[in-house]
Short mmCIF file of C-alpha atoms and ligand atoms in Angstrom, two decimals:
data_model
loop_
_atom_site.label_atom_id
_atom_site.label_comp_id
_atom_site.label_asym_id
_atom_site.label_seq_id
_atom_site.Cartn_x
_atom_site.Cartn_y
_atom_site.Cartn_z
CA MET X 1 0.05 0.02 -0.13
CA GLU X 2 1.27 3.42 -0.99
CA LYS X 3 1.73 5.62 2.46
CA LYS X 4 0.20 8.95 2.47
CA TRP X 5 1.18 12.03 4.31
CA TRP X 6 -2.24 12.25 5.85
CA HIS X 7 -2.74 8.73 7.05
CA ASN X 8 -1.85 9.13 10.55
CA ASN X 9 -3.21 12.64 10.98
CA VAL X 10 -6.08 13.78 13.23
CA ILE X 11 -8.35 16.69 11.92
CA TYR X 12 -9.95 19.32 13.93
CA GLN X 13 -12.89 20.98 12.48
CA ILE X 14 -13.53 24.71 13.27
CA TYR X 15 -16.79 26.38 12.75
CA PRO X 16 -15.21 29.95 12.48
CA LYS X 17 -18.58 31.71 13.33
CA SER X 18 -18.45 30.14 16.83
CA PHE X 19 -14.87 29.80 17.64
CA ASN X 20 -13.24 32.92 18.82
CA ASP X 21 -14.17 36.51 18.21
CA THR X 22 -11.30 39.03 18.61
CA THR X 23 -13.09 42.07 17.25
CA GLY X 24 -16.13 42.39 19.66
CA ASN X 25 -18.84 41.94 16.93
CA GLY X 26 -20.11 38.74 18.33
CA ILE X 27 -19.01 36.60 15.35
CA GLY X 28 -15.81 34.56 15.49
CA ASP X 29 -13.01 35.46 12.96
CA ILE X 30 -9.80 34.19 11.33
CA GLN X 31 -7.63 36.35 13.86
CA GLY X 32 -9.45 34.24 16.60
CA ILE X 33 -8.29 31.02 15.04
CA ILE X 34 -4.75 32.39 14.70
CA GLU X 35 -5.01 33.21 18.63
CA LYS X 36 -5.76 29.67 19.48
CA LEU X 37 -3.25 27.81 17.41
CA GLU X 38 -0.99 27.29 20.39
CA TYR X 39 -4.12 25.56 21.87
CA LEU X 40 -4.76 23.41 19.01
CA CYS X 41 -1.10 22.46 18.76
CA TYR X 42 -1.29 21.55 22.46
CA LEU X 43 -4.19 19.22 21.75
CA GLY X 44 -2.00 17.73 18.87
CA VAL X 45 -4.04 17.95 15.94
CA ASP X 46 -2.48 17.93 12.40
CA ILE X 47 -5.19 19.51 10.30
CA LEU X 48 -7.73 22.16 10.79
CA TRP X 49 -10.84 22.05 8.39
CA LEU X 50 -12.66 25.44 8.36
CA SER X 51 -16.21 25.56 7.66
CA PRO X 52 -16.65 28.39 4.98
CA VAL X 53 -15.23 31.81 5.37
CA TYR X 54 -15.68 32.98 1.93
CA GLU X 55 -17.89 35.95 1.21
CA SER X 56 -21.38 35.03 1.69
CA PRO X 57 -24.60 36.58 2.52
CA MET X 58 -24.83 33.99 5.25
CA LYS X 59 -28.29 32.55 4.47
CA ASP X 60 -26.84 29.12 5.41
CA ASN X 61 -23.92 30.51 7.50
CA GLY X 62 -21.33 30.58 4.58
CA TYR X 63 -22.49 27.48 2.61
CA ASP X 64 -24.00 29.95 0.43
CA ILE X 65 -20.86 31.52 -1.28
CA SER X 66 -20.99 34.71 -3.36
CA ASN X 67 -17.25 34.91 -3.86
CA TYR X 68 -14.87 31.88 -3.78
CA GLN X 69 -11.69 34.02 -3.93
CA LYS X 70 -12.74 36.48 -1.25
CA ILE X 71 -12.92 36.33 2.67
CA ASP X 72 -16.15 37.58 4.14
CA PRO X 73 -15.29 40.83 6.11
CA VAL X 74 -17.08 39.41 9.28
CA PHE X 75 -14.30 36.87 9.35
CA GLY X 76 -11.31 39.31 8.18
CA SER X 77 -9.29 39.57 5.00
CA MET X 78 -7.35 37.58 2.54
CA ALA X 79 -4.27 38.77 4.45
CA ASP X 80 -5.61 37.30 7.82
CA MET X 81 -6.33 33.83 5.73
CA GLU X 82 -2.71 33.97 4.34
CA GLN X 83 -1.35 34.64 7.90
CA LEU X 84 -3.39 31.81 9.31
CA ILE X 85 -1.78 29.39 6.71
CA LYS X 86 1.50 30.45 7.44
CA GLU X 87 1.24 30.53 11.28
CA ALA X 88 -0.52 27.23 11.36
CA LYS X 89 2.36 25.86 9.18
CA LYS X 90 4.99 26.97 11.89
CA HIS X 91 2.96 24.78 14.33
CA ASP X 92 3.06 21.90 11.87
CA ILE X 93 -0.58 22.28 11.29
CA GLY X 94 -2.21 22.28 7.73
CA ILE X 95 -5.40 23.97 6.70
CA ILE X 96 -8.14 22.61 4.80
CA MET X 97 -11.01 24.56 3.43
CA ASP X 98 -14.79 23.81 2.83
CA LEU X 99 -15.37 23.38 -0.84
CA VAL X 100 -19.12 24.21 -1.67
CA ILE X 101 -19.41 23.45 -5.51
CA ASN X 102 -22.85 21.80 -5.76
CA HIS X 103 -24.26 25.43 -5.52
CA THR X 104 -23.57 29.04 -4.92
CA SER X 105 -25.28 31.89 -3.28
CA ASP X 106 -27.97 33.54 -5.48
CA GLN X 107 -25.74 36.75 -4.98
CA HIS X 108 -22.83 35.16 -6.75
CA PRO X 109 -21.95 37.34 -9.94
CA TRP X 110 -22.38 34.09 -12.07
CA PHE X 111 -26.13 33.90 -10.81
CA LEU X 112 -26.76 37.48 -10.88
CA GLU X 113 -25.64 37.48 -14.67
CA ALA X 114 -27.51 34.20 -15.32
CA LYS X 115 -30.65 35.67 -14.21
CA LYS X 116 -30.56 38.55 -16.63
CA ALA X 117 -31.54 36.79 -19.80
CA LYS X 118 -31.89 33.34 -21.28
CA ASP X 119 -29.12 34.08 -23.66
CA ASN X 120 -26.73 35.41 -20.96
CA ALA X 121 -23.24 33.76 -21.10
CA TYR X 122 -23.70 32.40 -17.49
CA ARG X 123 -27.24 31.25 -17.91
CA ASP X 124 -26.18 27.58 -18.39
CA TYR X 125 -24.09 27.72 -15.30
CA TYR X 126 -27.22 26.97 -13.47
CA ILE X 127 -30.32 24.77 -13.96
CA TRP X 128 -33.61 26.36 -15.52
CA LYS X 129 -36.85 24.85 -16.70
CA ASP X 130 -40.17 26.13 -17.78
CA SER X 131 -42.04 24.18 -15.38
CA PRO X 132 -40.86 22.73 -12.07
CA THR X 133 -40.71 18.98 -11.31
CA ASP X 134 -42.13 17.70 -7.94
CA MET X 135 -38.38 17.43 -6.65
CA GLU X 136 -38.05 18.56 -3.08
CA SER X 137 -35.27 20.88 -1.46
CA VAL X 138 -33.25 19.26 1.60
CA PHE X 139 -34.42 22.26 3.62
CA GLY X 140 -38.12 21.69 2.89
CA GLY X 141 -40.42 22.94 0.07
CA SER X 142 -40.04 22.60 -3.69
CA ALA X 143 -36.45 22.52 -5.40
CA TRP X 144 -37.57 24.87 -7.92
CA THR X 145 -37.99 28.61 -7.49
CA TYR X 146 -39.61 30.93 -10.11
CA ASP X 147 -37.77 33.80 -11.50
CA GLU X 148 -39.97 36.42 -13.10
CA VAL X 149 -37.46 38.12 -15.24
CA THR X 150 -36.96 35.28 -17.64
CA ASP X 151 -40.25 33.26 -16.65
CA GLN X 152 -38.50 30.30 -15.68
CA HIS X 153 -37.53 28.11 -12.46
CA TYR X 154 -34.22 27.48 -11.41
CA PHE X 155 -33.23 24.47 -9.38
CA HIS X 156 -31.72 24.51 -5.79
CA LEU X 157 -31.41 21.23 -3.61
CA PHE X 158 -31.01 23.54 -0.58
CA ALA X 159 -32.29 26.99 0.36
CA GLU X 160 -33.80 29.10 -2.74
CA GLU X 161 -30.86 31.55 -1.97
CA GLN X 162 -28.49 28.45 -2.87
CA PRO X 163 -29.10 27.71 -6.69
CA ASP X 164 -27.37 24.56 -7.94
CA LEU X 165 -24.44 24.79 -10.46
CA ASN X 166 -24.93 22.93 -13.62
CA TRP X 167 -22.02 20.40 -13.81
CA ASP X 168 -22.85 19.83 -17.46
CA ASN X 169 -21.38 23.23 -18.31
CA LYS X 170 -17.65 22.96 -19.34
CA ALA X 171 -17.00 26.58 -18.69
CA MET X 172 -18.41 26.43 -15.40
CA ARG X 173 -16.19 23.36 -14.41
CA LYS X 174 -13.21 25.03 -15.65
CA ASP X 175 -13.82 28.26 -13.56
CA ILE X 176 -14.42 25.84 -10.52
CA TYR X 177 -11.09 24.13 -11.19
CA ASP X 178 -9.16 27.30 -11.72
CA MET X 179 -10.47 28.55 -8.31
CA ILE X 180 -9.35 25.26 -6.51
CA ASN X 181 -5.94 25.39 -7.76
CA TRP X 182 -5.66 29.14 -6.87
CA TRP X 183 -6.46 28.03 -3.40
CA LEU X 184 -4.15 25.12 -3.38
CA ASP X 185 -1.40 27.47 -4.58
CA LYS X 186 -1.92 29.62 -1.45
CA GLY X 187 -0.73 26.58 0.39
CA ILE X 188 -3.82 24.70 1.79
CA LYS X 189 -3.42 21.11 2.12
CA GLY X 190 -6.77 20.01 0.81
CA PHE X 191 -10.45 20.35 1.09
CA ARG X 192 -13.80 19.00 2.62
CA LEU X 193 -16.05 18.54 -0.30
CA ASP X 194 -19.60 19.69 0.72
CA VAL X 195 -22.65 17.46 -0.50
CA ILE X 196 -20.24 16.23 -3.37
CA GLU X 197 -22.46 13.28 -4.36
CA LEU X 198 -24.85 15.63 -5.63
CA ILE X 199 -22.72 16.81 -8.67
CA GLY X 200 -23.52 14.03 -10.88
CA LYS X 201 -27.36 14.62 -10.64
CA ASP X 202 -29.69 13.88 -13.44
CA ILE X 203 -32.70 15.95 -12.76
CA ASP X 204 -35.00 14.62 -15.74
CA LYS X 205 -34.62 11.23 -14.13
CA GLY X 206 -35.14 12.62 -10.64
CA VAL X 207 -31.67 11.40 -9.65
CA THR X 208 -29.68 13.48 -7.20
CA SER X 209 -26.95 11.38 -5.35
CA ASN X 210 -24.89 8.91 -7.19
CA GLY X 211 -25.82 9.89 -10.69
CA LYS X 212 -24.09 8.07 -13.50
CA ARG X 213 -21.84 10.83 -14.27
CA LEU X 214 -20.73 11.38 -10.51
CA HIS X 215 -17.49 9.27 -10.43
CA PRO X 216 -16.19 10.16 -13.82
CA ARG X 217 -16.63 13.70 -12.95
CA LEU X 218 -14.79 13.26 -9.64
CA GLN X 219 -12.00 11.57 -11.40
CA THR X 220 -11.64 14.61 -13.89
CA LEU X 221 -12.05 17.16 -11.04
CA ALA X 222 -9.25 15.37 -8.87
CA LYS X 223 -6.90 14.90 -12.00
CA ASP X 224 -7.05 18.62 -12.85
CA THR X 225 -6.90 19.94 -9.32
CA PHE X 226 -6.32 17.90 -6.08
CA ASN X 227 -3.92 15.13 -7.37
CA LYS X 228 -1.36 17.63 -8.79
CA TYR X 229 -0.97 18.84 -5.25
CA ASP X 230 -1.19 15.57 -3.40
CA ALA X 231 -4.05 17.21 -1.54
CA PHE X 232 -6.31 15.53 1.18
CA THR X 233 -9.82 15.43 0.18
CA VAL X 234 -13.03 14.25 2.25
CA GLY X 235 -16.31 14.07 0.50
CA GLU X 236 -19.46 14.60 2.25
CA THR X 237 -21.77 11.79 0.99
CA TRP X 238 -24.95 11.36 2.99
CA SER X 239 -26.21 8.27 1.00
CA ALA X 240 -23.03 6.58 0.39
CA SER X 241 -22.95 2.84 0.91
CA ILE X 242 -19.98 0.54 1.22
CA ASP X 243 -19.96 -0.14 -2.52
CA ASP X 244 -20.13 3.68 -3.30
CA ALA X 245 -17.26 4.19 -0.77
CA ARG X 246 -15.12 1.82 -2.69
CA LEU X 247 -15.52 3.74 -5.82
CA TYR X 248 -14.83 7.12 -4.06
CA THR X 249 -11.86 5.89 -2.05
CA ASP X 250 -9.98 3.15 -3.76
CA PRO X 251 -6.60 4.83 -4.35
CA LYS X 252 -6.09 3.28 -7.83
CA ARG X 253 -9.31 5.20 -8.96
CA LYS X 254 -7.76 8.52 -7.79
CA GLU X 255 -11.07 10.14 -6.84
CA LEU X 256 -11.05 11.27 -2.97
CA SER X 257 -8.78 10.46 -0.03
CA THR X 258 -11.83 9.62 1.91
CA ILE X 259 -15.62 10.19 2.59
CA PHE X 260 -17.91 10.98 5.34
CA GLN X 261 -20.42 8.28 5.33
CA PHE X 262 -23.59 8.86 7.45
CA GLU X 263 -25.04 5.47 8.09
CA HIS X 264 -24.19 5.44 11.80
CA ILE X 265 -25.56 8.97 12.19
CA THR X 266 -28.96 8.29 10.68
CA LEU X 267 -29.65 5.08 12.21
CA ASN X 268 -32.31 6.27 14.53
CA TRP X 269 -33.77 8.89 12.12
CA ASP X 270 -37.32 8.60 10.79
CA LYS X 271 -37.92 7.87 6.96
CA THR X 272 -40.09 10.95 6.48
CA TYR X 273 -39.10 13.46 9.22
CA ASN X 274 -35.46 12.47 9.30
CA LYS X 275 -33.67 14.11 12.28
CA PHE X 276 -36.78 15.74 13.64
CA LYS X 277 -38.30 12.39 14.66
CA THR X 278 -36.00 9.83 16.20
CA THR X 279 -35.91 7.05 18.41
CA PRO X 280 -33.22 6.04 21.07
CA LEU X 281 -30.09 4.86 19.63
CA ASP X 282 -29.81 1.13 19.45
CA ARG X 283 -26.37 0.31 20.75
CA LYS X 284 -26.10 -2.89 18.86
CA ALA X 285 -27.27 -1.27 15.66
CA LEU X 286 -24.36 1.35 16.14
CA LYS X 287 -21.85 -1.31 16.79
CA ASP X 288 -22.97 -3.32 13.74
CA VAL X 289 -22.67 -0.30 11.35
CA LEU X 290 -19.38 0.96 12.62
CA TYR X 291 -17.82 -2.64 12.64
CA LYS X 292 -19.15 -3.11 9.19
CA TRP X 293 -17.56 -0.19 7.70
CA GLN X 294 -14.22 -1.05 9.58
CA LYS X 295 -14.22 -4.51 8.00
CA GLU X 296 -15.55 -4.00 4.56
CA LEU X 297 -13.64 -1.06 3.34
CA PRO X 298 -10.45 -2.38 1.63
CA ASP X 299 -7.21 -2.03 3.57
CA ASP X 300 -5.93 0.57 1.24
CA ALA X 301 -9.17 2.77 1.39
CA TRP X 302 -9.67 5.08 4.18
CA ASN X 303 -12.60 5.55 6.44
CA SER X 304 -13.30 8.90 8.06
CA LEU X 305 -14.24 8.79 11.81
CA PHE X 306 -16.67 11.16 13.29
CA PHE X 307 -19.69 11.49 15.71
CA ASN X 308 -19.86 15.30 15.64
CA ASN X 309 -19.72 18.08 13.14
CA HIS X 310 -21.47 21.41 12.60
CA ASP X 311 -24.67 19.86 11.28
CA LEU X 312 -25.24 17.51 14.32
CA GLY X 313 -26.24 17.39 18.00
CA ARG X 314 -23.27 16.88 20.34
CA VAL X 315 -22.59 13.04 20.84
CA THR X 316 -23.06 12.90 24.53
CA SER X 317 -26.31 14.68 24.37
CA ARG X 318 -27.62 12.68 21.31
CA TRP X 319 -26.53 9.25 22.01
CA GLY X 320 -25.16 9.29 25.56
CA ASN X 321 -25.84 10.98 28.88
CA ASP X 322 -24.84 14.61 29.06
CA GLY X 323 -25.82 15.08 32.69
CA ARG X 324 -24.51 12.64 35.26
CA TYR X 325 -21.90 10.99 33.00
CA ASN X 326 -21.02 13.72 30.54
CA GLU X 327 -17.38 13.59 30.94
CA LYS X 328 -17.14 9.67 31.10
CA CYS X 329 -19.47 9.50 28.22
CA ALA X 330 -17.46 11.89 26.16
CA LYS X 331 -14.27 9.84 26.83
CA ALA X 332 -15.90 6.48 25.87
CA PHE X 333 -17.18 7.82 22.54
CA ALA X 334 -13.70 9.25 21.87
CA THR X 335 -12.05 6.12 22.70
CA VAL X 336 -14.18 3.92 20.37
CA LEU X 337 -13.67 6.53 17.72
CA HIS X 338 -9.86 7.01 18.03
CA MET X 339 -8.92 3.40 18.41
CA MET X 340 -10.71 2.51 14.92
CA LYS X 341 -9.07 2.43 11.59
CA GLY X 342 -9.53 5.63 9.59
CA ILE X 343 -8.74 9.34 9.93
CA PRO X 344 -10.28 10.98 13.07
CA PHE X 345 -12.14 14.01 13.10
CA VAL X 346 -12.64 16.22 16.21
CA TYR X 347 -15.29 19.06 16.18
CA GLN X 348 -14.78 22.02 18.09
CA GLY X 349 -15.66 21.74 21.73
CA GLU X 350 -15.90 17.96 21.51
CA GLU X 351 -12.54 17.87 23.09
CA ILE X 352 -14.08 19.44 26.39
CA ALA X 353 -17.44 17.71 26.01
CA MET X 354 -19.54 20.48 25.19
CA THR X 355 -23.21 19.66 25.13
CA ASN X 356 -26.43 20.52 23.42
CA VAL X 357 -28.32 23.65 24.21
CA LYS X 358 -32.13 23.96 24.87
CA TYR X 359 -33.60 27.36 24.00
CA GLN X 360 -37.09 27.82 25.09
CA HIS X 361 -38.27 29.75 21.93
CA ILE X 362 -38.04 28.98 18.31
CA ASP X 363 -36.86 32.52 17.73
CA ASP X 364 -33.69 31.94 19.58
CA TYR X 365 -32.66 29.47 16.92
CA ASN X 366 -30.63 30.64 14.02
CA ASP X 367 -30.53 27.74 11.79
CA ILE X 368 -32.44 27.89 8.36
CA GLU X 369 -33.11 24.20 8.52
CA ILE X 370 -34.91 24.53 12.02
CA HIS X 371 -36.97 27.44 10.86
CA ASN X 372 -38.03 25.99 7.51
CA ARG X 373 -38.82 22.57 9.06
CA HIS X 374 -40.67 24.14 11.91
CA ARG X 375 -42.83 26.08 9.63
CA GLU X 376 -43.41 22.94 7.51
CA TYR X 377 -44.05 20.24 10.34
CA VAL X 378 -45.51 22.16 13.00
CA ILE X 379 -47.41 25.23 11.43
CA GLU X 380 -48.29 24.01 7.80
CA GLN X 381 -48.82 20.21 8.22
CA GLN X 382 -49.33 20.01 11.94
CA ALA X 383 -47.53 16.58 11.74
CA MET X 384 -46.21 17.45 15.20
CA THR X 385 -46.71 19.74 18.16
CA GLN X 386 -44.28 22.60 18.90
CA HIS X 387 -43.29 20.49 22.12
CA GLU X 388 -42.48 17.40 20.11
CA PHE X 389 -40.62 19.36 17.33
CA LEU X 390 -38.33 21.19 20.05
CA SER X 391 -37.64 18.04 21.97
CA GLN X 392 -36.15 16.65 18.60
CA VAL X 393 -34.27 20.04 18.13
CA TYR X 394 -32.84 19.59 21.47
CA LEU X 395 -31.39 16.38 20.51
CA ASN X 396 -30.43 16.89 16.65
CA GLY X 397 -31.03 20.53 15.76
CA ARG X 398 -28.00 22.05 13.85
CA ASP X 399 -27.41 25.15 16.31
CA ASN X 400 -26.51 22.50 18.93
CA ALA X 401 -23.04 22.41 17.33
CA ARG X 402 -22.95 26.10 16.62
CA THR X 403 -23.15 27.61 20.18
CA PRO X 404 -19.93 29.69 20.89
CA MET X 405 -16.89 27.80 22.03
CA GLN X 406 -16.70 27.81 25.68
CA TRP X 407 -13.09 28.98 26.53
CA ASP X 408 -13.51 30.02 30.25
CA LYS X 409 -15.94 31.33 32.90
CA SER X 410 -16.07 34.85 31.88
CA ASN X 411 -18.99 36.44 30.17
CA ASN X 412 -20.26 34.45 26.87
CA GLY X 413 -17.63 31.78 27.80
CA GLY X 414 -14.91 34.05 26.78
CA PHE X 415 -16.07 33.77 23.08
CA THR X 416 -16.69 37.37 22.73
CA THR X 417 -16.71 40.73 24.57
CA GLY X 418 -19.65 41.72 22.30
CA THR X 419 -23.20 40.15 21.83
CA PRO X 420 -22.78 36.68 20.42
CA TRP X 421 -24.58 35.89 17.16
CA LEU X 422 -25.98 32.70 18.83
CA ARG X 423 -26.74 32.46 22.61
CA PRO X 424 -24.00 30.56 24.41
CA ASN X 425 -25.00 27.41 26.41
CA ASN X 426 -24.98 28.58 29.97
CA ASN X 427 -23.00 25.50 31.15
CA TYR X 428 -19.74 27.36 30.09
CA LEU X 429 -19.42 28.00 33.76
CA PHE X 430 -18.50 24.43 34.34
CA ILE X 431 -17.55 23.21 30.71
CA ASN X 432 -14.87 25.27 29.39
CA VAL X 433 -11.41 25.03 28.08
CA ASP X 434 -9.74 26.71 30.93
CA ASP X 435 -10.93 24.35 33.60
CA ASN X 436 -10.21 21.41 31.41
CA LEU X 437 -6.52 22.43 30.91
CA LYS X 438 -6.28 22.73 34.85
CA ASN X 439 -7.35 19.21 35.48
CA LYS X 440 -5.17 16.33 34.36
CA GLN X 441 -8.21 13.90 34.34
CA SER X 442 -10.28 16.21 32.08
CA VAL X 443 -11.70 15.13 28.68
CA PHE X 444 -9.37 17.48 26.92
CA TYR X 445 -6.30 15.45 28.22
CA HIS X 446 -8.01 12.25 27.18
CA TYR X 447 -8.13 13.57 23.45
CA GLN X 448 -4.68 14.65 23.88
CA LYS X 449 -3.71 11.20 24.68
CA LEU X 450 -5.70 9.68 21.97
CA ILE X 451 -4.17 11.95 19.58
CA LYS X 452 -0.56 11.27 20.70
CA LEU X 453 -1.13 7.63 20.57
CA ARG X 454 -1.97 7.65 16.87
CA HIS X 455 1.23 9.66 16.36
CA SER X 456 3.45 7.47 18.61
CA GLU X 457 6.12 5.21 17.71
CA ASP X 458 4.60 2.41 20.05
CA TYR X 459 1.21 2.27 18.62
CA GLY X 460 0.79 4.69 15.67
CA ASP X 461 1.12 2.13 13.07
CA THR X 462 -1.09 -0.43 14.97
CA LEU X 463 -3.93 2.28 14.89
CA VAL X 464 -3.36 3.58 11.59
CA TYR X 465 -2.69 0.60 9.50
CA GLY X 466 -3.58 -2.30 11.90
CA ALA X 467 -6.39 -4.89 11.18
CA PHE X 468 -9.52 -4.35 12.98
CA ILE X 469 -10.69 -7.54 14.81
CA PRO X 470 -14.13 -7.57 16.52
CA CYS X 471 -14.50 -9.69 19.63
CA GLU X 472 -17.63 -11.68 20.57
CA THR X 473 -19.70 -10.40 23.29
CA THR X 474 -23.30 -10.80 24.35
CA TYR X 475 -23.61 -7.30 25.48
CA ASP X 476 -25.03 -4.74 23.25
CA ASN X 477 -23.24 -1.86 25.06
CA LEU X 478 -20.05 -3.47 25.13
CA PHE X 479 -17.69 -2.31 22.25
CA LEU X 480 -15.04 -4.93 22.38
CA PHE X 481 -12.45 -5.18 19.69
CA GLU X 482 -8.65 -5.65 18.89
CA ARG X 483 -6.11 -3.91 16.56
CA HIS X 484 -3.27 -6.03 15.26
CA HIS X 485 -0.14 -5.05 13.50
CA LYS X 486 2.87 -7.12 13.16
CA GLU X 487 3.66 -8.53 16.64
CA LYS X 488 1.65 -5.55 18.46
CA ARG X 489 -1.77 -6.33 19.77
CA LEU X 490 -4.30 -3.82 21.44
CA LEU X 491 -7.43 -4.48 23.05
CA ILE X 492 -10.19 -1.97 23.34
CA ALA X 493 -13.17 -2.20 25.68
CA VAL X 494 -15.69 0.44 26.12
CA ASN X 495 -19.10 0.28 27.77
CA LEU X 496 -21.24 2.63 25.68
CA GLY X 497 -24.21 2.40 28.14
CA GLU X 498 -25.01 2.60 31.86
CA SER X 499 -25.39 -0.94 33.02
CA SER X 500 -22.22 -2.92 33.93
CA VAL X 501 -20.71 -5.41 31.33
CA SER X 502 -18.05 -8.00 31.78
CA PHE X 503 -15.82 -10.44 30.18
CA GLU X 504 -13.09 -12.91 30.62
CA TRP X 505 -9.40 -12.00 29.96
CA GLU X 506 -7.12 -14.94 30.68
CA ARG X 507 -3.96 -13.58 28.97
CA ASN X 508 -1.44 -11.29 30.01
CA VAL X 509 -1.87 -7.40 30.23
CA ASP X 510 1.05 -5.49 29.02
CA ASP X 511 0.88 -1.73 28.93
CA ILE X 512 -2.36 -0.14 30.21
CA ILE X 513 -2.95 2.69 27.82
CA VAL X 514 -6.60 3.92 28.75
CA ASN X 515 -8.38 3.26 31.84
CA THR X 516 -11.21 5.78 32.68
CA GLY X 517 -12.84 3.84 35.47
CA ASN X 518 -9.84 2.53 37.27
CA ILE X 519 -10.99 -0.90 36.16
CA ASP X 520 -9.46 -4.01 37.56
CA TYR X 521 -8.08 -5.98 34.54
CA PHE X 522 -7.37 -9.53 35.92
CA LYS X 523 -9.19 -12.34 34.59
CA SER X 524 -12.87 -10.98 34.78
CA ILE X 525 -13.07 -7.35 33.63
CA THR X 526 -16.05 -5.48 34.64
CA LEU X 527 -16.96 -2.10 32.96
CA ASN X 528 -19.29 0.31 34.73
CA ALA X 529 -21.20 2.90 33.02
CA TYR X 530 -19.14 4.48 30.18
CA ASP X 531 -15.88 2.94 31.30
CA ALA X 532 -13.18 2.73 28.61
CA LEU X 533 -10.07 0.33 28.86
CA VAL X 534 -7.45 -0.03 26.26
CA PHE X 535 -4.27 -2.15 26.77
CA SER X 536 -1.82 -3.85 24.86
CA TYR X 537 -0.98 -7.64 25.45
C1 LIG Q 1 -23.78 20.44 4.01
C2 LIG Q 1 -23.29 21.07 4.93
C3 LIG Q 1 -24.32 22.14 5.61
C4 LIG Q 1 -25.00 22.86 4.61
C5 LIG Q 1 -25.40 22.06 3.23
C6 LIG Q 1 -25.75 22.95 2.05
O1 LIG Q 1 -24.53 19.24 4.33
O2 LIG Q 1 -22.47 20.54 6.03
O3 LIG Q 1 -24.16 22.72 6.68
O4 LIG Q 1 -26.31 23.36 4.96
O5 LIG Q 1 -24.40 21.08 2.89
O6 LIG Q 1 -24.39 23.37 1.62
#
């Protein structure tokens, strides 16, 4: 297998708007990231993935880009961005950007031109039809919006302010490739590709994800851009099966480094109402899905490992216990994740076990998805009550991940001296970076340890390249597996539930690497609620 520079890397996702505000305008900025490089370096991460910082009207918090080659003034300037790339490099940290190329903002000059007339040079950069089909937008409502000027409808899989680009158009593709190379020339290490599975869509057939043209298109895209720079790429692919993943990530096909698959994330989602109607997570089902991806992706293809991102509720609130067991629970999920094969992602605040937030009023929420779905499910269709809707938002609403980063006990958790764009979670008084750094048993130090292990001479190769071997157990809560590489053996035992579990261990125990519950490890090993144990033997 050809080794890649990023194989043993750990990636930290920053949602810049909520990370650290240095100007007092209530919105995080690039200087705020620079200010925290020391912290990120201490945590040990290799790459920062920045959610979009490009110029944007912010209808979808930057996932609606109006200029790919400008930094939005709320975040700073291009000079700030260049400074970030340079300063991060001094800390041995690479930067990857979010690449949103399924759609632009409706304020992008291409779209403003395209709207003017049917024969405008940019018209065909987007998708137009005389009469709409019945396709729906991911954020609710029709995927078509009527435009009076030319008496046609344009297509948008997300908000109406996010018109889809027409990937059949060669000039558009060329402009996108040039823009990507322009960024790579600035020294960034790669991209996270937003909803990339959609760029092969075939609207006439009603196909959005995984269209026939998707993979050939990705191959050309990679050849003309990423591959020339040996860049790292991770594609966001909500509907990817293992078979799809093989196509995306087989190194011989030269498409993407890895993908985010969401099978484990959507396990308890409803078929119709998705994240807005869920059942409690079935641990056994979670284990089956995670193990399946570990075992069935070929050795030279790469999984990406994540429980959190800017679109998901926090893991301890969503799947665990963010009250009594918050810290233990965070450590347990982290241990499972970081001991698997693939490239781990840490989402800002995950390393201190930040939790979901419960606003009482729908108006306190900012997220376009929450507002659109509220209108649709509660007001228009009356498919659920306000209470039912909010109780699901408390679990899975996207704003849970977007509350300001909790740095210390000062006002607004030290995120801003101004008025934050989204209300902080009041628990910053006891969940914050400052307290974590002062306590050697904190969640922060647990993450630091897990990241170090992946880089270590002793166990790095075992975690990065070692085989994944599941072990038999009758307990649904018990995640018990081994990693083998050459003569090295690691046993990982994590209780992702609250009732105790035990297993027999007849062999020697060599080096105790993780032991969050002071577990006795002779012969019969018992793990209490959310205990995690890792040792070599
Ligand atoms: C992705 C992003 C999400 C955004 C959507 C549209 O799913 O992660 O935040 O709203 O794409 O760009």
